[in-house]
Tab-separated table of C-alpha atoms in Angstrom:
chain	number	residue	atom	x	y	z
W	1	MET	CA	0.486	-41.505	7.923
W	2	THR	CA	-1.611	-40.512	10.888
W	3	PHE	CA	-3.647	-37.326	10.474
W	4	LEU	CA	-5.210	-35.793	13.562
W	5	LYS	CA	-7.556	-32.818	13.509
W	6	VAL	CA	-7.548	-31.182	16.929
W	7	ALA	CA	-9.670	-28.114	17.622
W	8	LYS	CA	-8.413	-25.918	20.447
W	9	VAL	CA	-5.167	-27.410	21.735
W	10	SER	CA	-3.648	-25.416	24.563
W	11	THR	CA	-0.097	-24.133	24.375
W	12	LEU	CA	0.768	-26.162	27.471
W	13	ALA	CA	-0.343	-29.345	25.718
W	14	MET	CA	2.061	-28.530	22.929
W	15	ILE	CA	4.874	-28.032	25.406
W	16	LEU	CA	4.467	-31.557	26.695
W	17	LEU	CA	5.008	-33.123	23.276
W	18	PRO	CA	8.453	-34.250	21.993
W	19	LEU	CA	9.130	-31.702	19.291
W	20	VAL	CA	11.824	-29.919	17.240
W	21	ALA	CA	11.347	-26.223	16.763
W	22	ILE	CA	12.321	-23.630	14.126
W	23	SER	CA	12.020	-19.959	15.056
W	24	ASN	CA	13.092	-16.377	14.497
W	25	GLU	CA	13.804	-15.431	18.103
W	26	GLN	CA	14.141	-11.955	19.518
W	27	ASN	CA	17.760	-11.277	20.434
W	28	ARG	CA	17.518	-9.837	23.939
W	29	ILE	CA	21.061	-10.497	25.199
W	30	THR	CA	22.850	-7.183	25.382
W	31	THR	CA	25.557	-7.382	28.039
W	32	VAL	CA	29.146	-8.388	27.293
W	33	VAL	CA	30.558	-10.614	30.033
W	34	SER	CA	34.242	-10.626	30.846
W	35	ALA	CA	36.030	-13.974	30.824
W	36	ALA	CA	39.534	-15.373	30.793
W	37	PRO	CA	41.690	-14.413	27.788
W	38	THR	CA	41.528	-16.958	24.987
W	39	ASN	CA	43.313	-17.759	21.758
W	40	ILE	CA	40.178	-19.339	20.319
W	41	LYS	CA	38.846	-17.422	17.335
W	42	SER	CA	35.514	-15.873	18.282
W	43	ALA	CA	32.510	-14.896	16.219
W	44	PRO	CA	32.506	-11.505	14.456
W	45	SER	CA	32.427	-8.657	16.964
W	46	LYS	CA	28.863	-7.663	16.077
W	47	LEU	CA	27.712	-11.120	17.217
W	48	SER	CA	29.826	-11.401	20.343
W	49	LYS	CA	27.807	-10.892	23.516
W	50	ARG	CA	29.870	-13.215	25.687
W	51	LEU	CA	33.508	-14.224	25.467
W	52	LEU	CA	34.684	-17.770	24.884
W	53	VAL	CA	36.492	-19.325	27.813
W	54	SER	CA	39.710	-21.156	27.092
W	55	LYS	CA	40.024	-24.885	27.713
W	56	ALA	CA	36.290	-25.508	27.730
W	57	PRO	CA	35.601	-29.234	28.205
W	58	GLU	CA	34.671	-31.221	25.122
W	59	ALA	CA	31.502	-33.284	25.171
W	60	ASP	CA	33.429	-36.250	23.756
W	61	SER	CA	35.874	-36.261	26.675
W	62	ILE	CA	33.172	-35.812	29.321
W	63	ASP	CA	31.311	-38.691	27.636
W	64	GLY	CA	27.861	-38.128	29.069
W	65	ALA	CA	26.618	-34.879	30.658
W	66	HIS	CA	22.962	-34.488	31.645
W	67	ILE	CA	21.122	-31.627	33.381
W	68	LEU	CA	18.592	-32.949	35.912
W	69	LEU	CA	15.980	-30.609	37.363
W	70	VAL	CA	12.580	-30.914	39.017
W	71	ASN	CA	10.985	-28.278	36.794
W	72	ASP	CA	7.459	-27.238	37.801
W	73	VAL	CA	7.589	-24.186	35.478
W	74	ASP	CA	6.965	-21.974	38.509
W	75	SER	CA	9.507	-19.168	38.508
W	76	SER	CA	8.696	-18.276	42.110
W	77	THR	CA	9.809	-21.589	43.630
W	78	PRO	CA	13.455	-22.413	44.415
W	79	LYS	CA	15.082	-24.937	42.090
W	80	HIS	CA	18.001	-27.320	42.568
W	81	SER	CA	19.743	-28.239	39.333
W	82	PHE	CA	22.155	-31.165	39.062
W	83	LEU	CA	24.711	-32.192	36.466
W	84	LEU	CA	24.972	-35.961	36.035
W	85	LEU	CA	28.257	-37.089	34.473
W	86	SER	CA	27.299	-40.607	33.525
W	87	LYS	CA	30.635	-42.143	32.539
W	88	PRO	CA	31.806	-44.352	35.476
W	89	ARG	CA	34.947	-42.913	37.098
W	90	THR	CA	36.904	-43.321	40.301
W	91	TYR	CA	35.966	-40.795	42.965
W	92	HIS	CA	38.924	-38.482	42.338
W	93	GLU	CA	38.485	-38.729	38.561
W	94	ALA	CA	34.811	-37.888	39.040
W	95	ALA	CA	35.625	-34.850	41.176
W	96	ALA	CA	38.075	-33.659	38.513
W	97	ALA	CA	35.403	-34.120	35.842
W	98	CYS	CA	33.003	-31.906	37.821
W	99	GLN	CA	35.737	-29.276	38.109
W	100	SER	CA	36.351	-29.432	34.358
W	101	MET	CA	32.671	-28.500	33.941
W	102	PHE	CA	33.278	-25.463	36.215
W	103	ASP	CA	31.411	-26.957	39.194
W	104	SER	CA	31.948	-29.431	42.043
W	105	VAL	CA	30.608	-32.718	43.383
W	106	PHE	CA	27.155	-32.266	44.923
W	107	LEU	CA	27.121	-32.088	48.734
W	108	TYR	CA	24.418	-34.565	49.722
W	109	VAL	CA	22.766	-33.578	53.014
W	110	PRO	CA	20.097	-36.153	53.983
W	111	GLY	CA	16.702	-34.566	54.557
W	112	SER	CA	17.514	-31.345	52.702
W	113	PRO	CA	15.220	-30.093	49.885
W	114	ALA	CA	18.016	-30.575	47.358
W	115	ALA	CA	18.592	-34.168	48.499
W	116	ALA	CA	14.868	-34.900	48.242
W	117	GLU	CA	14.757	-33.563	44.678
W	118	LEU	CA	17.806	-35.613	43.683
W	119	ASN	CA	16.262	-38.768	45.149
W	120	LEU	CA	13.160	-38.123	43.068
W	121	LEU	CA	15.132	-37.488	39.884
W	122	LEU	CA	17.144	-40.690	40.250
W	123	LYS	CA	13.887	-42.628	40.353
W	124	ASN	CA	12.043	-40.809	37.578
W	125	ASN	CA	13.320	-38.315	35.015
W	126	ALA	CA	12.890	-37.732	31.299
W	127	ILE	CA	16.493	-36.778	30.633
W	128	ALA	CA	18.902	-39.626	31.401
W	129	GLN	CA	16.778	-42.710	31.922
W	130	ALA	CA	19.245	-45.218	30.444
W	131	GLU	CA	22.220	-43.689	32.261
W	132	VAL	CA	20.456	-43.684	35.642
W	133	ALA	CA	19.147	-47.223	35.112
W	134	ALA	CA	22.681	-48.491	34.472
W	135	SER	CA	23.909	-47.739	38.006
W	136	THR	CA	22.634	-48.119	41.557
W	137	ASN	CA	25.197	-45.857	43.208
W	138	PHE	CA	26.435	-42.367	42.316
W	139	TRP	CA	29.344	-40.389	43.736
W	140	VAL	CA	28.339	-37.439	45.954
W	141	LEU	CA	30.311	-35.201	48.303
W	142	ASN	CA	30.726	-36.604	51.803
W	143	VAL	CA	29.328	-34.892	54.904
W	144	VAL	CA	30.427	-37.600	57.348
W	145	ALA	CA	33.727	-36.962	59.129
W	146	GLY	CA	36.392	-39.585	58.527
W	147	ILE	CA	34.895	-40.978	55.315
W	148	GLU	CA	36.616	-39.840	52.129
W	149	CYS	CA	34.542	-41.309	49.289
W	150	MET	CA	30.778	-41.384	49.616
W	151	SER	CA	28.113	-42.622	47.221
W	152	LEU	CA	24.339	-42.311	47.118
W	153	ASN	CA	22.242	-45.453	46.674
W	154	LYS	CA	19.268	-44.497	44.477
W	155	VAL	CA	17.188	-47.431	45.761
W	156	THR	CA	17.539	-46.775	49.487
W	157	ASP	CA	18.160	-42.988	49.295
W	158	LYS	CA	21.025	-43.560	51.725
W	159	THR	CA	24.717	-42.804	51.456
W	160	GLU	CA	27.286	-45.602	51.369
W	161	SER	CA	31.044	-45.478	51.837
W	162	LEU	CA	32.883	-47.185	48.975
W	163	SER	CA	36.472	-47.646	47.870
W	164	CYS	CA	37.649	-44.508	46.098
W	165	ASN	CA	38.777	-46.711	43.196
W	166	THR	CA	35.214	-47.844	42.520
W	167	GLU	CA	34.021	-46.504	39.169
W	168	LEU	CA	30.643	-44.763	39.371
W	169	PRO	CA	28.757	-41.898	37.701
W	170	VAL	CA	28.920	-38.645	39.641
W	171	ILE	CA	26.345	-36.036	40.640
W	172	CYS	CA	27.765	-32.519	40.282
W	173	VAL	CA	26.202	-29.234	41.310
W	174	ASN	CA	24.823	-27.266	38.376
W	175	SER	CA	25.280	-23.744	39.682
W	176	ALA	CA	24.643	-22.127	36.302
W	177	PRO	CA	22.162	-19.232	36.488
W	178	ARG	CA	18.440	-19.697	36.276
W	179	ARG	CA	17.725	-17.005	33.702
W	180	THR	CA	20.515	-16.451	31.214
W	181	LEU	CA	18.639	-13.689	29.388
W	182	ASN	CA	18.686	-11.608	32.568
W	183	VAL	CA	21.753	-12.998	34.347
W	184	GLN	CA	24.799	-12.730	32.110
W	185	GLU	CA	27.066	-15.556	33.283
W	186	ALA	CA	28.724	-17.758	30.709
W	187	THR	CA	31.821	-19.360	32.212
W	188	ARG	CA	30.183	-22.802	32.219
W	189	GLN	CA	30.872	-23.516	28.573
W	190	VAL	CA	31.225	-26.785	26.679
W	191	ALA	CA	32.409	-27.662	23.179
W	192	VAL	CA	30.830	-30.124	20.745
W	193	LYS	CA	32.721	-31.475	17.734
W	194	THR	CA	30.778	-31.762	14.479
W	195	ALA	CA	31.727	-32.373	10.866
W	196	VAL	CA	31.346	-28.626	10.263
W	197	SER	CA	33.428	-27.311	13.173
W	198	THR	CA	33.828	-27.379	16.931
W	199	ILE	CA	30.855	-25.492	18.372
W	200	GLN	CA	31.233	-23.949	21.833
W	201	GLY	CA	28.125	-23.072	23.838
W	202	PHE	CA	27.147	-22.889	27.496
W	203	ARG	CA	24.573	-24.153	29.962
W	204	ASP	CA	22.007	-22.629	32.278
W	205	GLN	CA	19.852	-24.260	34.933
W	206	ASN	CA	17.647	-26.015	32.365
W	207	SER	CA	19.737	-26.976	29.354
W	208	PHE	CA	22.834	-26.602	27.203
W	209	TRP	CA	22.626	-23.716	24.702
W	210	PHE	CA	24.373	-23.492	21.307
W	211	LEU	CA	23.347	-20.269	19.581
W	212	GLY	CA	23.767	-18.531	16.238
W	213	ILE	CA	25.075	-21.584	14.351
W	214	HIS	CA	25.204	-20.730	10.651
W	215	TYR	CA	23.760	-23.500	8.497
W	216	ALA	CA	24.253	-21.479	5.294
W	217	GLU	CA	26.515	-18.810	3.892
W	218	ALA	CA	25.339	-15.228	4.382
W	219	PRO	CA	22.625	-14.516	1.749
W	220	VAL	CA	24.162	-11.206	0.704
W	221	ALA	CA	25.753	-9.753	-2.443
W	222	ASN	CA	25.489	-12.403	-5.188
W	223	LEU	CA	23.565	-14.716	-2.840
W	224	ARG	CA	20.764	-12.204	-2.249
W	225	PHE	CA	17.561	-13.686	-3.767
W	226	ALA	CA	19.531	-16.899	-4.494
W	227	ALA	CA	19.083	-20.397	-3.120
W	228	PRO	CA	20.803	-20.900	0.248
W	229	VAL	CA	24.318	-22.339	0.089
W	230	ALA	CA	25.371	-24.767	2.830
W	231	LYS	CA	27.997	-23.395	5.204
W	232	VAL	CA	31.508	-24.477	4.308
W	233	PRO	CA	33.228	-26.442	7.146
W	234	PHE	CA	35.975	-24.579	8.999
W	235	LYS	CA	38.607	-25.545	11.564
W	236	SER	CA	38.315	-22.744	14.106
W	237	THR	CA	36.011	-22.964	17.115
W	238	LEU	CA	32.610	-21.380	16.553
W	239	ASP	CA	31.431	-19.019	19.273
W	240	ALA	CA	27.882	-20.250	19.902
W	241	THR	CA	27.351	-18.313	23.128
W	242	ALA	CA	25.117	-15.589	21.672
W	243	PHE	CA	22.161	-15.357	19.327
W	244	GLY	CA	22.810	-14.264	15.758
W	245	ALA	CA	22.580	-10.590	14.883
W	246	GLN	CA	19.106	-9.096	15.029
W	247	ALA	CA	17.557	-7.504	11.918
W	248	ASP	CA	20.546	-8.508	9.776
W	249	GLU	CA	20.545	-9.958	6.270
W	250	ASP	CA	23.095	-12.497	7.500
W	251	CYS	CA	20.312	-14.400	9.238
W	252	LEU	CA	20.632	-18.049	8.202
W	253	ASN	CA	21.498	-19.514	11.571
W	254	LEU	CA	19.917	-21.838	14.086
W	255	ASN	CA	20.001	-22.518	17.823
W	256	VAL	CA	20.223	-25.860	19.632
W	257	PHE	CA	18.926	-26.461	23.165
W	258	THR	CA	19.616	-29.885	24.676
W	259	PRO	CA	19.395	-31.466	28.153
W	260	SER	CA	22.100	-34.056	27.420
W	261	LEU	CA	25.408	-34.379	25.620
W	262	LYS	CA	26.704	-37.820	24.579
W	263	SER	CA	23.705	-39.705	25.928
W	264	ARG	CA	23.138	-43.435	25.508
W	265	THR	CA	19.759	-42.861	23.907
W	266	GLN	CA	19.133	-40.068	21.413
W	267	LYS	CA	16.334	-37.635	22.171
W	268	GLY	CA	13.230	-36.810	20.199
W	269	LEU	CA	13.815	-33.691	18.175
W	270	PRO	CA	11.326	-30.813	17.908
W	271	VAL	CA	12.119	-28.203	15.239
W	272	MET	CA	10.102	-24.996	15.687
W	273	VAL	CA	9.082	-22.836	12.745
W	274	ARG	CA	8.637	-19.207	13.714
W	275	GLY	CA	5.260	-17.532	13.952
W	276	SER	CA	4.424	-13.855	14.153
W	277	THR	CA	6.713	-13.362	17.170
W	278	ILE	CA	8.991	-15.536	19.273
W	279	LEU	CA	9.362	-14.248	22.814
W	280	PHE	CA	10.507	-17.219	24.892
W	281	GLU	CA	13.402	-19.655	24.737
W	282	PRO	CA	12.493	-23.366	24.937
W	283	GLY	CA	14.361	-24.267	28.137
W	284	ASN	CA	11.266	-25.574	29.918
W	285	LEU	CA	10.309	-27.722	26.941
W	286	VAL	CA	13.808	-29.216	26.914
W	287	SER	CA	13.950	-29.720	30.679
W	288	ARG	CA	10.483	-31.193	31.147
W	289	GLY	CA	10.173	-33.133	27.910
W	290	GLY	CA	13.644	-34.605	27.657
W	291	VAL	CA	13.951	-33.443	24.051
W	292	VAL	CA	16.431	-31.520	21.939
W	293	VAL	CA	14.913	-28.335	20.507
W	294	VAL	CA	16.229	-26.544	17.428
W	295	THR	CA	14.988	-23.077	16.490
W	296	ILE	CA	15.855	-21.782	13.037
W	297	ASN	CA	15.951	-18.423	11.313
W	298	TYR	CA	15.152	-17.907	7.648
W	299	ARG	CA	14.690	-14.998	5.249
W	300	LEU	CA	11.512	-12.953	5.606
W	301	GLY	CA	9.657	-10.400	3.505
W	302	LEU	CA	10.581	-10.147	-0.157
W	303	LEU	CA	14.102	-11.301	0.658
W	304	GLY	CA	12.439	-14.617	1.451
W	305	PHE	CA	9.472	-14.631	-0.933
W	306	THR	CA	10.520	-12.987	-4.213
W	307	GLU	CA	9.049	-15.181	-6.947
W	308	ASN	CA	9.126	-14.248	-10.640
W	309	PRO	CA	9.045	-16.580	-13.662
W	310	ALA	CA	10.849	-13.868	-15.657
W	311	PHE	CA	14.029	-15.064	-13.951
W	312	SER	CA	15.580	-18.487	-14.361
W	313	ARG	CA	15.251	-20.760	-11.333
W	314	SER	CA	19.044	-20.784	-11.049
W	315	ASP	CA	18.996	-17.009	-10.477
W	316	ILE	CA	15.883	-16.677	-8.305
W	317	PRO	CA	14.441	-20.057	-7.312
W	318	GLY	CA	11.565	-18.437	-5.407
W	319	ASN	CA	10.118	-19.520	-2.064
W	320	LEU	CA	13.521	-18.772	-0.554
W	321	ALA	CA	12.239	-18.932	3.019
W	322	ILE	CA	11.104	-22.506	2.400
W	323	HIS	CA	14.423	-23.402	0.753
W	324	ASP	CA	16.167	-21.942	3.823
W	325	THR	CA	14.015	-24.029	6.146
W	326	ILE	CA	14.727	-27.210	4.195
W	327	LEU	CA	18.480	-26.577	4.302
W	328	ALA	CA	18.262	-25.982	8.061
W	329	LEU	CA	16.403	-29.281	8.465
W	330	ARG	CA	19.136	-30.990	6.460
W	331	TRP	CA	21.717	-29.523	8.857
W	332	VAL	CA	19.671	-30.999	11.701
W	333	LYS	CA	19.621	-34.404	10.023
W	334	ASP	CA	23.392	-34.336	9.459
W	335	HIS	CA	24.609	-32.927	12.789
W	336	ILE	CA	22.029	-33.150	15.557
W	337	ALA	CA	23.257	-36.531	16.816
W	338	ASN	CA	26.329	-34.665	18.130
W	339	PHE	CA	23.962	-32.778	20.449
W	340	GLY	CA	22.052	-35.824	21.675
W	341	GLY	CA	19.187	-35.613	19.159
W	342	ASP	CA	17.730	-38.431	17.069
W	343	PRO	CA	17.746	-37.413	13.374
W	344	SER	CA	15.178	-40.111	12.597
W	345	GLU	CA	12.644	-38.627	15.020
W	346	VAL	CA	12.319	-34.995	13.983
W	347	THR	CA	9.024	-33.288	14.753
W	348	VAL	CA	8.494	-29.987	12.958
W	349	PHE	CA	6.067	-27.595	14.610
W	350	GLY	CA	5.044	-24.021	14.088
W	351	GLU	CA	2.377	-21.512	15.023
W	352	SER	CA	0.622	-18.973	12.797
W	353	ALA	CA	3.126	-18.013	10.067
W	354	GLY	CA	5.204	-20.965	11.247
W	355	ALA	CA	2.235	-23.222	10.547
W	356	VAL	CA	2.045	-21.829	7.007
W	357	THR	CA	5.655	-22.916	6.565
W	358	ILE	CA	4.662	-26.341	7.903
W	359	ARG	CA	1.989	-26.500	5.201
W	360	ALA	CA	4.627	-25.661	2.593
W	361	LEU	CA	6.934	-28.398	3.912
W	362	LEU	CA	4.126	-30.942	3.667
W	363	SER	CA	3.799	-29.888	0.011
W	364	ALA	CA	7.534	-29.907	-0.825
W	365	LEU	CA	8.759	-33.370	-1.830
W	366	SER	CA	12.413	-32.446	-1.234
W	367	SER	CA	11.748	-32.011	2.499
W	368	TRP	CA	9.873	-35.229	3.191
W	369	ASP	CA	12.885	-37.287	4.298
W	370	LEU	CA	13.896	-34.652	6.875
W	371	TYR	CA	11.105	-35.053	9.439
W	372	SER	CA	8.741	-37.727	10.775
W	373	ASN	CA	6.099	-35.763	12.656
W	374	VAL	CA	4.291	-32.460	12.215
W	375	ILE	CA	2.343	-30.257	14.615
W	376	SER	CA	0.575	-27.280	13.065
W	377	GLN	CA	-0.774	-24.624	15.427
W	378	SER	CA	-3.247	-21.967	14.268
W	379	ASP	CA	-2.530	-22.241	10.563
W	380	PRO	CA	-4.685	-19.724	8.649
W	381	SER	CA	-5.400	-22.558	6.227
W	382	ASP	CA	-8.214	-20.637	4.547
W	383	ILE	CA	-5.490	-18.378	3.117
W	384	PRO	CA	-4.099	-20.325	0.144
W	385	PHE	CA	-0.573	-20.243	-1.189
W	386	LYS	CA	0.109	-17.272	-3.436
W	387	SER	CA	-0.618	-17.848	-7.125
W	388	ALA	CA	2.183	-17.675	-9.679
W	389	GLN	CA	0.573	-14.573	-11.216
W	390	ASP	CA	0.293	-12.742	-7.897
W	391	ALA	CA	3.905	-13.642	-7.145
W	392	ALA	CA	5.033	-12.292	-10.514
W	393	ASN	CA	3.054	-9.066	-10.051
W	394	LEU	CA	4.529	-8.471	-6.614
W	395	SER	CA	8.060	-9.046	-7.891
W	396	THR	CA	7.463	-6.613	-10.756
W	397	TYR	CA	6.221	-3.924	-8.352
W	398	PHE	CA	9.195	-4.603	-6.091
W	399	PHE	CA	11.774	-4.143	-8.842
W	400	GLU	CA	9.969	-1.029	-10.091
W	401	ALA	CA	10.115	0.447	-6.586
W	402	LEU	CA	13.863	-0.257	-6.556
W	403	ASN	CA	14.131	1.712	-9.836
W	404	CYS	CA	15.565	-1.418	-11.453
W	405	GLY	CA	14.714	-2.886	-14.795
W	406	ALA	CA	12.174	-5.686	-14.526
W	407	THR	CA	14.960	-8.273	-14.734
W	408	ASP	CA	17.998	-6.302	-13.540
W	409	LEU	CA	19.075	-8.661	-10.772
W	410	VAL	CA	22.609	-7.258	-10.516
W	411	PHE	CA	21.270	-3.782	-9.742
W	412	ALA	CA	18.760	-5.158	-7.225
W	413	ARG	CA	21.566	-6.981	-5.421
W	414	SER	CA	23.552	-3.757	-5.161
W	415	LYS	CA	20.820	-1.930	-3.236
W	416	SER	CA	21.148	-1.226	0.484
W	417	ILE	CA	18.917	-3.039	2.943
W	418	THR	CA	17.206	0.294	3.663
W	419	GLU	CA	16.305	0.628	-0.025
W	420	ILE	CA	15.153	-3.007	-0.125
W	421	LEU	CA	12.788	-2.508	2.813
W	422	ALA	CA	11.407	0.746	1.416
W	423	ALA	CA	10.712	-0.879	-1.958
W	424	GLN	CA	9.149	-3.866	-0.235
W	425	GLY	CA	6.714	-1.575	1.575
W	426	LEU	CA	5.697	0.168	-1.651
W	427	ALA	CA	5.219	-3.122	-3.512
W	428	ASN	CA	3.206	-4.654	-0.696
W	429	ASN	CA	0.943	-1.612	-0.448
W	430	LYS	CA	0.288	-1.696	-4.191
W	431	MET	CA	-0.696	-5.377	-3.978
W	432	LEU	CA	-3.017	-4.674	-1.059
W	433	VAL	CA	-4.815	-1.939	-2.979
W	434	GLU	CA	-5.050	-3.799	-6.294
W	435	GLN	CA	-6.153	-7.114	-4.783
W	436	ASN	CA	-8.368	-5.546	-2.109
W	437	TRP	CA	-6.467	-7.529	0.515
W	438	THR	CA	-6.672	-6.555	4.177
W	439	THR	CA	-3.343	-7.644	5.650
W	440	ILE	CA	0.294	-7.777	4.632
W	441	GLY	CA	0.238	-11.460	5.600
W	442	LEU	CA	-1.675	-12.076	2.381
W	443	VAL	CA	1.189	-10.624	0.347
W	444	GLU	CA	4.300	-12.305	1.724
W	445	ARG	CA	3.571	-16.015	1.798
W	446	PRO	CA	4.694	-19.163	-0.048
W	447	ALA	CA	3.734	-19.364	-3.712
W	448	VAL	CA	2.758	-22.219	-6.001
W	449	ASP	CA	5.819	-22.429	-8.258
W	450	GLY	CA	5.265	-25.808	-9.900
W	451	THR	CA	8.584	-27.140	-8.626
W	452	LEU	CA	9.154	-26.850	-4.878
W	453	ILE	CA	5.437	-26.323	-4.201
W	454	PRO	CA	3.600	-28.078	-7.040
W	455	GLY	CA	0.080	-26.955	-6.176
W	456	GLU	CA	-2.343	-25.518	-3.647
W	457	PHE	CA	-2.259	-27.581	-0.447
W	458	SER	CA	-5.962	-28.431	-0.448
W	459	ASP	CA	-5.611	-29.834	-3.980
W	460	LEU	CA	-2.506	-31.807	-2.991
W	461	VAL	CA	-4.396	-33.304	-0.050
W	462	LYS	CA	-7.307	-34.328	-2.273
W	463	SER	CA	-4.953	-36.032	-4.730
W	464	GLY	CA	-2.742	-37.585	-2.029
W	465	LYS	CA	0.319	-35.652	-3.223
W	466	PHE	CA	1.530	-34.413	0.136
W	467	ASN	CA	3.727	-36.092	2.763
W	468	LEU	CA	1.671	-39.195	3.512
W	469	LYS	CA	4.379	-40.725	5.727
W	470	ALA	CA	4.367	-37.947	8.317
W	471	ASN	CA	2.256	-38.118	11.460
W	472	ILE	CA	0.293	-34.863	11.502
W	473	MET	CA	-1.522	-33.002	14.265
W	474	TRP	CA	-3.561	-30.020	13.075
W	475	SER	CA	-4.582	-27.713	15.897
W	476	THR	CA	-5.716	-24.266	16.951
W	477	THR	CA	-4.021	-22.611	19.918
W	478	LYS	CA	-6.601	-22.018	22.641
W	479	ASP	CA	-7.458	-18.389	23.488
W	480	GLU	CA	-4.970	-17.114	20.921
W	481	ALA	CA	-6.995	-14.202	19.580
């Protein structure tokens, strides 16, 4: 175990690290985009922001798709994005493969800005190093009259005419939009087969997106306040072209952002744990770092932190948000290889409230085999986990505000979400007054339960009873507040 204490680490420095991320993103996609009719079963209508296209290519059949981009993180400069299909094909097979990805072979014009960027990427990129190293020549579209099949030599930066039956990787145009949150275009879709289902997402200029993937059954009705239950596999295609519903109890989903599908070498895997707010998607992190990023959603408020020893652990296990996070990490371990990620190299990182969750994961033995590295940003570590007594008091106030008996779980599960939120506010306010606390963040936080979280983190560190195998970076985000 390597433990690093870093005071004042900038956000940019974090972006340059290979990470996996878990978050509760803001759903800002609002426009429905028309597409070709399809017989593929889509997500529920309340989740559908785009329409699935029929006959989307499967990652297995493409056998190596990589988005290459010189990304300077400057939104004001023009960008040229390329799609490398790394499986060697004849020229006409390669052209057909580009078409199947809803684009065409890249027109290589010597001396053009796009050509210069491609030359640079074929010499140095973080995305497809093994695939680029395996070949000297790549199919491009010919600009010379009388020559049918043209290749680009990455060593000389010159084009070469070759037999059309030569098998080479191909450089396609990636004409997907630059900002998918503002530009609603989703015809460039791709499907990934997993043990759970076929998951159909899309790509933009930076990365492939697979959104709103449920890792657990909806925590509603009899599953409200209960431990998360892993999603049952299903045969239909999952519409992963839109974020999960915002402000919905059915929130146990995650998002995958990857620069490569079916790559020779699996990517480092940052999982982000949400903080107070999540405003930006991780496309630049994926594009510049050559990593797969996963952002996860979990239960918040008293839906995620009800903890009362009056109930059996089978009814209300407590620390539900942490249980959710652990189940999401297990989904990552089981399925992320299908998206180009390395399940043995998961880095969990989080800021603010996300860092508190990181602290809980370091304390929870059942999570230790699910990640290798940890980056904690701006953890309010002077705020301890909630005590068992405080957790019990809060739960009692919560059930009283619901007009339930102290242990009437059936009645509590029958309440509307509006009633739940109102009761949560009353219970939180009562705790603030009685404990003389100053912020709601002191109320809704992980609790020492003796099982998942066996003790206060500082005590676990002193006794060596935390995840000693993980590499840990402890940091404060510069200029945060």
